[in-house]
PDB file of C-alpha atoms in Angstrom:
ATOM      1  CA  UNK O   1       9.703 -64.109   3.798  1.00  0.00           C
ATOM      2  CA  UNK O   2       7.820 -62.869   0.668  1.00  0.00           C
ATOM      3  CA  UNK O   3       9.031 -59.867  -1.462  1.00  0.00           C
ATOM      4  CA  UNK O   4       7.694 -56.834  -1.131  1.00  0.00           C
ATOM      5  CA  UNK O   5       6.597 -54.662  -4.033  1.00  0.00           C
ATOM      6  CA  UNK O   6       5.041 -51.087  -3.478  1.00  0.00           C
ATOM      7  CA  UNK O   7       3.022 -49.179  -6.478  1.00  0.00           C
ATOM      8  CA  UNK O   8       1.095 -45.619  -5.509  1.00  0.00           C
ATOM      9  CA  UNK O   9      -0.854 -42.992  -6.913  1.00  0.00           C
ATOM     10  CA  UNK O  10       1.728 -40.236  -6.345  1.00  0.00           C
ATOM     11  CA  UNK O  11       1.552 -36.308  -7.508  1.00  0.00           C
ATOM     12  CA  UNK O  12       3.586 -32.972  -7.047  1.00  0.00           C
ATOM     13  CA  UNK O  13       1.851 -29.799  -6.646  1.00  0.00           C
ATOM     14  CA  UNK O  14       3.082 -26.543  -5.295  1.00  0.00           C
ATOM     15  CA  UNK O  15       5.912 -27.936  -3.790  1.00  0.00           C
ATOM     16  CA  UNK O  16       4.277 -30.720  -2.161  1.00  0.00           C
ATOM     17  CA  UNK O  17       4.300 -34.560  -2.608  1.00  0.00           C
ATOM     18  CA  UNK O  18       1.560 -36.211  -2.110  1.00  0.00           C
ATOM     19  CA  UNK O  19       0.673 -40.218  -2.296  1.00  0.00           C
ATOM     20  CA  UNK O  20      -2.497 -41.922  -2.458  1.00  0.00           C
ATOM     21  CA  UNK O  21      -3.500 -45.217  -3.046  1.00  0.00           C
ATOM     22  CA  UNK O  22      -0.675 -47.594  -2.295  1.00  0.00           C
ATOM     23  CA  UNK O  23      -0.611 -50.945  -3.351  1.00  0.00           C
ATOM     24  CA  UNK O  24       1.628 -53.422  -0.964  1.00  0.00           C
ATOM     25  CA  UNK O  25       1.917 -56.954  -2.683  1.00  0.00           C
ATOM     26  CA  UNK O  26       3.604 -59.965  -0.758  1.00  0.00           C
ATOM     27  CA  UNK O  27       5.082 -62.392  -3.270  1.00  0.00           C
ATOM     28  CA  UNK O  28       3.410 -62.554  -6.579  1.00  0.00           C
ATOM     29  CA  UNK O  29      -0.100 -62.989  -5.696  1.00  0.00           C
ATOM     30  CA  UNK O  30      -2.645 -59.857  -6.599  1.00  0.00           C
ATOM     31  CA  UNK O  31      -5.291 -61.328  -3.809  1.00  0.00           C
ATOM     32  CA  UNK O  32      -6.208 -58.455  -1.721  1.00  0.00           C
ATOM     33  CA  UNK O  33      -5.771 -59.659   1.917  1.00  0.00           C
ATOM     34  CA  UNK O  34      -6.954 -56.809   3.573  1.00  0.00           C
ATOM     35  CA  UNK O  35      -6.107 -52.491   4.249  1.00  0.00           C
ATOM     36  CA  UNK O  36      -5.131 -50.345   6.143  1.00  0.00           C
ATOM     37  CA  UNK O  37      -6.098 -46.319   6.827  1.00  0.00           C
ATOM     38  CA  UNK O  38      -3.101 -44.504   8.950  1.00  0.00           C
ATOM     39  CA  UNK O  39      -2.308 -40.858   9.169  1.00  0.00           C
ATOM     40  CA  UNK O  40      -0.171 -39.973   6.129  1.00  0.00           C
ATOM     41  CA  UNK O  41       2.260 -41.373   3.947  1.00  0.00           C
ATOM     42  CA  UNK O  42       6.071 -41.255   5.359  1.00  0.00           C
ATOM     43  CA  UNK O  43       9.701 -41.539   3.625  1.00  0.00           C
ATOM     44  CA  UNK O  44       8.859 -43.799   0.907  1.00  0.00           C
ATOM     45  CA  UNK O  45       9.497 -42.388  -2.219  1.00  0.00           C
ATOM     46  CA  UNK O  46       8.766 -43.288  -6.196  1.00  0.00           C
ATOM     47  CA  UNK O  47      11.614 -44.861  -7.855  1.00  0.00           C
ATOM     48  CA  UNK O  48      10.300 -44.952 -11.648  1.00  0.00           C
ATOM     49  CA  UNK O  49       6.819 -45.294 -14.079  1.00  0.00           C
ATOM     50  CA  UNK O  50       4.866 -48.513 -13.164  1.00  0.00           C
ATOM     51  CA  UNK O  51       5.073 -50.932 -16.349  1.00  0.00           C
ATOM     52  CA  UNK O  52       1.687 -51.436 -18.555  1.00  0.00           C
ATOM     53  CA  UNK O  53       1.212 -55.181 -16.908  1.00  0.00           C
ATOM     54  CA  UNK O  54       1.947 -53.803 -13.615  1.00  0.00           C
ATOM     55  CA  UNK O  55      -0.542 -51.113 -14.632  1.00  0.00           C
ATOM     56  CA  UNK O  56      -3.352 -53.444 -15.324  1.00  0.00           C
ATOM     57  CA  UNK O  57      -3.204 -55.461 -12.461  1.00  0.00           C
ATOM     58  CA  UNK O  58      -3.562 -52.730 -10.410  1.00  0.00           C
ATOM     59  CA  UNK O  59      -6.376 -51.624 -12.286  1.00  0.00           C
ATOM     60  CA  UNK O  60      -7.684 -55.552 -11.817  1.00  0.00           C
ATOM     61  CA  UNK O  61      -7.548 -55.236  -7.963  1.00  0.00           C
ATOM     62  CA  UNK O  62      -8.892 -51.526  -7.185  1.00  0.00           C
ATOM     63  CA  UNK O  63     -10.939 -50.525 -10.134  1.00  0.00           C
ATOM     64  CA  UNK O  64     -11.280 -48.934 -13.387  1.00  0.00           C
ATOM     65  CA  UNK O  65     -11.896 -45.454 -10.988  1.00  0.00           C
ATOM     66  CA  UNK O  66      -8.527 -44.989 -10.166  1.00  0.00           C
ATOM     67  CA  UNK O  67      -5.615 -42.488 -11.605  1.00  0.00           C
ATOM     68  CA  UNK O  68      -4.120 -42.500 -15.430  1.00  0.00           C
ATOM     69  CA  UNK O  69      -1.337 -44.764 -15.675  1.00  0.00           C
ATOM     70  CA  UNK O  70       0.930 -41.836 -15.502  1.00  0.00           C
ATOM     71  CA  UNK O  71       0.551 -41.044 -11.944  1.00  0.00           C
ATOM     72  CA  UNK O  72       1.576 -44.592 -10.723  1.00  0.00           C
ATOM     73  CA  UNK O  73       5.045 -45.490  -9.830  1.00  0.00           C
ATOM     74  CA  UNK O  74       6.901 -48.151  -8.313  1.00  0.00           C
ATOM     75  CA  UNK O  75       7.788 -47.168  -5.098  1.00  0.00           C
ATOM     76  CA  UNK O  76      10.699 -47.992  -2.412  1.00  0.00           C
ATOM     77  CA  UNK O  77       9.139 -49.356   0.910  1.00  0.00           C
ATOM     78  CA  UNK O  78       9.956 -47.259   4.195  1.00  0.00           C
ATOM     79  CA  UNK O  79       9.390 -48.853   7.950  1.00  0.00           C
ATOM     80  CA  UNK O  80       6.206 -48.574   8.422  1.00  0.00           C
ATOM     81  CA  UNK O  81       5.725 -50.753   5.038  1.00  0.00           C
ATOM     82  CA  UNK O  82       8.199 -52.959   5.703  1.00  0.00           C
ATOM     83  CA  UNK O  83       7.912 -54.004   9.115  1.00  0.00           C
ATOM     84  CA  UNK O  84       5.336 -52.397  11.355  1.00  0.00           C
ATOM     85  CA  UNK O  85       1.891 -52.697   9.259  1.00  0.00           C
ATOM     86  CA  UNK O  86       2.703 -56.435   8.011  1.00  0.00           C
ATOM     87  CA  UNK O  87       3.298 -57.477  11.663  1.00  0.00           C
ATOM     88  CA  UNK O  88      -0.143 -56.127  12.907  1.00  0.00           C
ATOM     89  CA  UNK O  89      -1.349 -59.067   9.690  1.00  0.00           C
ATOM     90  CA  UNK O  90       0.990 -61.477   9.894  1.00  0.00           C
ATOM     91  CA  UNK O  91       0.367 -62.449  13.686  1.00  0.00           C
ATOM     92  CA  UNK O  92       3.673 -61.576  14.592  1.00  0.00           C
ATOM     93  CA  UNK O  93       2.830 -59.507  18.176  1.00  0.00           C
ATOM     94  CA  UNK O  94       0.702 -63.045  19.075  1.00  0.00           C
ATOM     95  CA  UNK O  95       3.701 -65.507  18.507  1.00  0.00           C
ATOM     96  CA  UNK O  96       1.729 -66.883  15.268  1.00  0.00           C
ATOM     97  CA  UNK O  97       3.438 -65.299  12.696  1.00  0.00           C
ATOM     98  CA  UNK O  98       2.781 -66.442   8.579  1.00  0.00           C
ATOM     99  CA  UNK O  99       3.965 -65.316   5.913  1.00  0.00           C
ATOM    100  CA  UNK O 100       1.807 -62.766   4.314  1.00  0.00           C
ATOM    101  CA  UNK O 101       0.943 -63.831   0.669  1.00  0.00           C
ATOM    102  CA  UNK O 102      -1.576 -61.035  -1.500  1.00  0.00           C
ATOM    103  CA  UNK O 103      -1.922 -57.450  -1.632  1.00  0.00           C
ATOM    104  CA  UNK O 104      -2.692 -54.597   1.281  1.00  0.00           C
ATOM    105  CA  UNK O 105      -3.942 -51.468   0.249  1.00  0.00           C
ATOM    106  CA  UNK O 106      -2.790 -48.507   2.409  1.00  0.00           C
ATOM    107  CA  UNK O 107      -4.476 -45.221   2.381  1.00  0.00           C
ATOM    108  CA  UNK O 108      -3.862 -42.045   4.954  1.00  0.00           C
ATOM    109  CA  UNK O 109      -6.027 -39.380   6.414  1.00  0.00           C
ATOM    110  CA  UNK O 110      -4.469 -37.024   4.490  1.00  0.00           C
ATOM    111  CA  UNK O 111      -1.728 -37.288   2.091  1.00  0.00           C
ATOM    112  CA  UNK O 112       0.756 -34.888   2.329  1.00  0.00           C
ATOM    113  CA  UNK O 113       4.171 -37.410   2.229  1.00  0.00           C
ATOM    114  CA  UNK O 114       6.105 -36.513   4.298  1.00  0.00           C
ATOM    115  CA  UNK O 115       7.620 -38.460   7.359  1.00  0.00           C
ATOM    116  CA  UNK O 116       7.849 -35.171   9.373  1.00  0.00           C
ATOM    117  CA  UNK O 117       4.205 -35.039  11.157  1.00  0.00           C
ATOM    118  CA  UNK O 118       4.887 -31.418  11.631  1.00  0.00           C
ATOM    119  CA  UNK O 119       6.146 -30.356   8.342  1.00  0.00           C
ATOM    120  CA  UNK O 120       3.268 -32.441   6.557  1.00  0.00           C
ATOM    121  CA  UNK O 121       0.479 -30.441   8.672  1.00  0.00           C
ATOM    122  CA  UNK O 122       1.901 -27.236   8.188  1.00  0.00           C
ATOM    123  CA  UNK O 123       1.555 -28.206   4.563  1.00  0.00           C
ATOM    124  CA  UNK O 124      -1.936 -28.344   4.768  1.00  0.00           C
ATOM    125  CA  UNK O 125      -2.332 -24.595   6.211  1.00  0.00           C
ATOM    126  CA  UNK O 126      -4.302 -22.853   3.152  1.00  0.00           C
ATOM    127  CA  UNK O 127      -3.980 -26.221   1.327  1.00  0.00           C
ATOM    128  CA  UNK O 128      -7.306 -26.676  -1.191  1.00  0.00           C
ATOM    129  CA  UNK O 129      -5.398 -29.450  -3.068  1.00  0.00           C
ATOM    130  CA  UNK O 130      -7.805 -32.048  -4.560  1.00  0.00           C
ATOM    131  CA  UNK O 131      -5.027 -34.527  -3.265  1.00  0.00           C
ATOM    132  CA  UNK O 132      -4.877 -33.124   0.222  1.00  0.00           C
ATOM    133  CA  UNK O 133      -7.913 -35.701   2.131  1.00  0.00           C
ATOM    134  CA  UNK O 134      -8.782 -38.856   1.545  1.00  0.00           C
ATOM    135  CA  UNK O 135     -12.053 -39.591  -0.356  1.00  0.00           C
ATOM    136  CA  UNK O 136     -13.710 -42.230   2.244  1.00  0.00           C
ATOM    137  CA  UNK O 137     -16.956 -42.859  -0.840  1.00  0.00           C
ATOM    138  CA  UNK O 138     -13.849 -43.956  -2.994  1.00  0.00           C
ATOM    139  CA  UNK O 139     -11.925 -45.687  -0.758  1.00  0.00           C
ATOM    140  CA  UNK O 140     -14.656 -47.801   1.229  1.00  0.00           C
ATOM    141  CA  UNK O 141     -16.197 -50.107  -1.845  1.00  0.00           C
ATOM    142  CA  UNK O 142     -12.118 -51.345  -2.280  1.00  0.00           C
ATOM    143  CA  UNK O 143     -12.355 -52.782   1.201  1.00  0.00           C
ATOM    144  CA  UNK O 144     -14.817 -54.932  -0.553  1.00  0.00           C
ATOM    145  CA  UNK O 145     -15.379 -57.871   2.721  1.00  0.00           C
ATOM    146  CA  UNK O 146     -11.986 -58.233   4.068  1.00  0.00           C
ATOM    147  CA  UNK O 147      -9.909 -56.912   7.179  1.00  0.00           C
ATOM    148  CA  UNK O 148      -9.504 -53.011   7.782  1.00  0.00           C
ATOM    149  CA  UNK O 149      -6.890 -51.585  10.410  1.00  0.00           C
ATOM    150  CA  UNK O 150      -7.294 -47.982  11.345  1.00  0.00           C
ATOM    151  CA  UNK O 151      -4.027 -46.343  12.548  1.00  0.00           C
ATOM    152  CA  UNK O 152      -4.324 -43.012  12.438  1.00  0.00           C
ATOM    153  CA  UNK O 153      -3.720 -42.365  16.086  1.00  0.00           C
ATOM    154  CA  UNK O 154      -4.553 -38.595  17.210  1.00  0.00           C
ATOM    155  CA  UNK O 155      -4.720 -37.232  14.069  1.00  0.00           C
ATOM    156  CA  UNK O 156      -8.252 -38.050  13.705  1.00  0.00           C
ATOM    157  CA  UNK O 157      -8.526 -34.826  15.692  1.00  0.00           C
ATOM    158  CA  UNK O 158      -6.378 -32.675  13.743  1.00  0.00           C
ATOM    159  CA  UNK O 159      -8.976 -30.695  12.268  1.00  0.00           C
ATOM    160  CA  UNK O 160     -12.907 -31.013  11.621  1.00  0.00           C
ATOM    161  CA  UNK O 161     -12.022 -32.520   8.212  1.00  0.00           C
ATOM    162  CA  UNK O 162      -9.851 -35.353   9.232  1.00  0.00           C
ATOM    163  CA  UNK O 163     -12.344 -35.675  12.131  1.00  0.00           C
ATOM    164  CA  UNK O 164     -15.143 -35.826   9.795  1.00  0.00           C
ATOM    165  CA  UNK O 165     -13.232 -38.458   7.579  1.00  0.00           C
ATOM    166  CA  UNK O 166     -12.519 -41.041  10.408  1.00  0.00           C
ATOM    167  CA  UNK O 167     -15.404 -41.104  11.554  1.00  0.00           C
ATOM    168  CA  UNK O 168     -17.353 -42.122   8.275  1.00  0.00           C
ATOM    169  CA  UNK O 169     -14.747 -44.806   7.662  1.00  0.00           C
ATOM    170  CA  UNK O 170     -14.737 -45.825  11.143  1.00  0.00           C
ATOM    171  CA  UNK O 171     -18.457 -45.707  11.385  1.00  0.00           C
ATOM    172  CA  UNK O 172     -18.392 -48.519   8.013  1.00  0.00           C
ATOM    173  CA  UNK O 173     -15.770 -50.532   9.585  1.00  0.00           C
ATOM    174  CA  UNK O 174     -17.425 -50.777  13.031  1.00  0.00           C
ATOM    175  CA  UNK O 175     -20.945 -51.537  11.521  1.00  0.00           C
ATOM    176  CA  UNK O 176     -19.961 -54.578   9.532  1.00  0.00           C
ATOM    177  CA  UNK O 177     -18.878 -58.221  10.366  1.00  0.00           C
ATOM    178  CA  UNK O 178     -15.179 -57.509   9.789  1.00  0.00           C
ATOM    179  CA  UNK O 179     -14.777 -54.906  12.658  1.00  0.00           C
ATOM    180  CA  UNK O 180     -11.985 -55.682  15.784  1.00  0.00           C
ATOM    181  CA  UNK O 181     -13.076 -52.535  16.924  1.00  0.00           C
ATOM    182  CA  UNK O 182     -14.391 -50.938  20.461  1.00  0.00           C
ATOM    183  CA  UNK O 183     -18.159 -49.843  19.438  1.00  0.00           C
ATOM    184  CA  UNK O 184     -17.750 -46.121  20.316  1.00  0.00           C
ATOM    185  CA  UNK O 185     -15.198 -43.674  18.257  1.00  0.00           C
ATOM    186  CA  UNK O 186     -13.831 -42.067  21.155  1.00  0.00           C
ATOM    187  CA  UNK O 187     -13.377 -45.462  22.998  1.00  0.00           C
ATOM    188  CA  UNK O 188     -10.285 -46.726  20.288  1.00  0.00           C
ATOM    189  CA  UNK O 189      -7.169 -45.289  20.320  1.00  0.00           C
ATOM    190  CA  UNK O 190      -6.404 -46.364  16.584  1.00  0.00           C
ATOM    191  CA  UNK O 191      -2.870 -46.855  17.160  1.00  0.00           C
ATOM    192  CA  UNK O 192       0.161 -46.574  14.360  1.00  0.00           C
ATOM    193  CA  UNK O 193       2.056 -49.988  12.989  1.00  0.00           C
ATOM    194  CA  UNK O 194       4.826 -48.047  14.407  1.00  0.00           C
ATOM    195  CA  UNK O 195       4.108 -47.199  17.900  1.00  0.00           C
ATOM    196  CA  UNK O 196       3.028 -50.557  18.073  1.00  0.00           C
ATOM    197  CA  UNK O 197       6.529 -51.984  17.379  1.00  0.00           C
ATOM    198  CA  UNK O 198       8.903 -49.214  17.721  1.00  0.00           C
ATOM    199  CA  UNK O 199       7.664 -48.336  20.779  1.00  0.00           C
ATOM    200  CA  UNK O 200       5.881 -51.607  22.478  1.00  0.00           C
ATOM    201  CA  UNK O 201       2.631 -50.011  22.430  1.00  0.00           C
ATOM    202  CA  UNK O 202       1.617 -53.782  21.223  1.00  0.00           C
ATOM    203  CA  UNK O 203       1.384 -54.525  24.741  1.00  0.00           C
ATOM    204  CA  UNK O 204      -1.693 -52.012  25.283  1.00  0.00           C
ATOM    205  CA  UNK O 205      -3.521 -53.532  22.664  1.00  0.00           C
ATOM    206  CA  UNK O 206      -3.364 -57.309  22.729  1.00  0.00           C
ATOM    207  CA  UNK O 207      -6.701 -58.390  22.404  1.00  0.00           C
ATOM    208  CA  UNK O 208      -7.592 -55.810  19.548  1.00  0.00           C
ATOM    209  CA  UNK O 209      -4.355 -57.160  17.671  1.00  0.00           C
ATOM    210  CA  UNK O 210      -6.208 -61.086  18.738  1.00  0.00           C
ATOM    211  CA  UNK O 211      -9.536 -59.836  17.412  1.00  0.00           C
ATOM    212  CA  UNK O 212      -7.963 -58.382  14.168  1.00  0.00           C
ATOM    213  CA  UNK O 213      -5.821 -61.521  13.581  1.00  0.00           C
ATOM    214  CA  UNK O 214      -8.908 -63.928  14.212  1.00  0.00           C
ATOM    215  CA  UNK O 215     -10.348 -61.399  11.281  1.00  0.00           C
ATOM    216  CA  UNK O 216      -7.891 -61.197   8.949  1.00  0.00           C
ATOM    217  CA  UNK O 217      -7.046 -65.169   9.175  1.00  0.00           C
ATOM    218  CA  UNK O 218     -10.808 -66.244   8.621  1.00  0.00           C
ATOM    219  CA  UNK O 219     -11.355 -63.833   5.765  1.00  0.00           C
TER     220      UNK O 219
END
């Protein structure tokens, strides 16, 4: 299996961690291979400065829009990195695993990190942090024309905002050519890489997890 290397956008503010744009790179290739938009970032934490190179290939892959080099760090991975969003790429539910070989880019919802669900929404009670939402005008052009998995579960319906927020990006993803995706919103349950394999909710969704592998393998 590839290494794994994780770089992300991170901040502290009031207390509060947040992540945003994280970069997941299998082996050495900068490729993008596809993203993913889930709820909010978990236990994965930054582990020190990203180097200059490091730096400018990120820069290379998701644009000269993003954060000053001082906000990105090399980060540790946590499960959902690791194990439960590759697997929804790499086949692995459909018996036809390979070995993943490129970058994902993961974005959340909102981005409180915190692996606590309940700890990370009371954080955004009276929370007007810039870093608090996702910005789906900045995040939808770096999907450029390849494979998107939503798994935000019910948090879509957290609030009007996140509500608001899913529903543009799911509205992009279900009107183009790269979409596994039941037509209507309300009709996809947009299930986490970790229900899916913690919790064998893979067997609810086979032929979305077909469709997306079909996707991401032709792309």
């Amino acid at each position: 299996m590839n290494t794994i290397k994780v770089f992300a956008e991170y901040f502290e503010e009031q207390s509060l961690c947040y992540r945003k744009t994280t970069i997941i790179q299998f082996g050495d290739s900068w490729e993008l291979i596809g993203s993913a938009v889930l709820k909010n970032p978990g236990s994965a934490n930054p582990v020190s400065p990203i180097s200059s190179s490091d730096f400018e290939n990120v820069r290379s892959l998701v644009g000269n829009d993003i954060e000053a080099k001082k906000h990105w760090y090399y980060f540790n991975t946590d499960p959902t990195i690791e194990t439960w969003l590759p697997r929804i790429f790499n086949g692995y539910y459909l018996n036809k695993e390979v070995e993943l070989n490129g970058v994902i880019q993961l974005f959340n919802l909102y981005q409180i990190k915190n692996q606590n669900i309940e700890l990370a929404r009371q954080g955004m009670q009276e929370n007007n942090s810039l870093h608090l939402y996702v910005d789906p005008s900045y995040i939808i052009p770096k999907f450029r024309d390849k494979p998107v998995y939503l798994g935000w579960f019910d948090e879509c319906y957290l609030n009007s905002e996140t509500l608001k927020l899913s529903q543009e990006i799911f509205g992009f993803i279900a009107n183009g050519q790269n979409t596994y995706l039941k037509h209507k919103f309300e009709d996809n349950k947009f299930y986490h890489p970790e229900y899916l394999g913690r919790f064998g909710g893979y067997k609810k969704t086979m032929d979305s997890l077909e469709n997306f592998y079909n996707l991401f393998c032709g792309s």
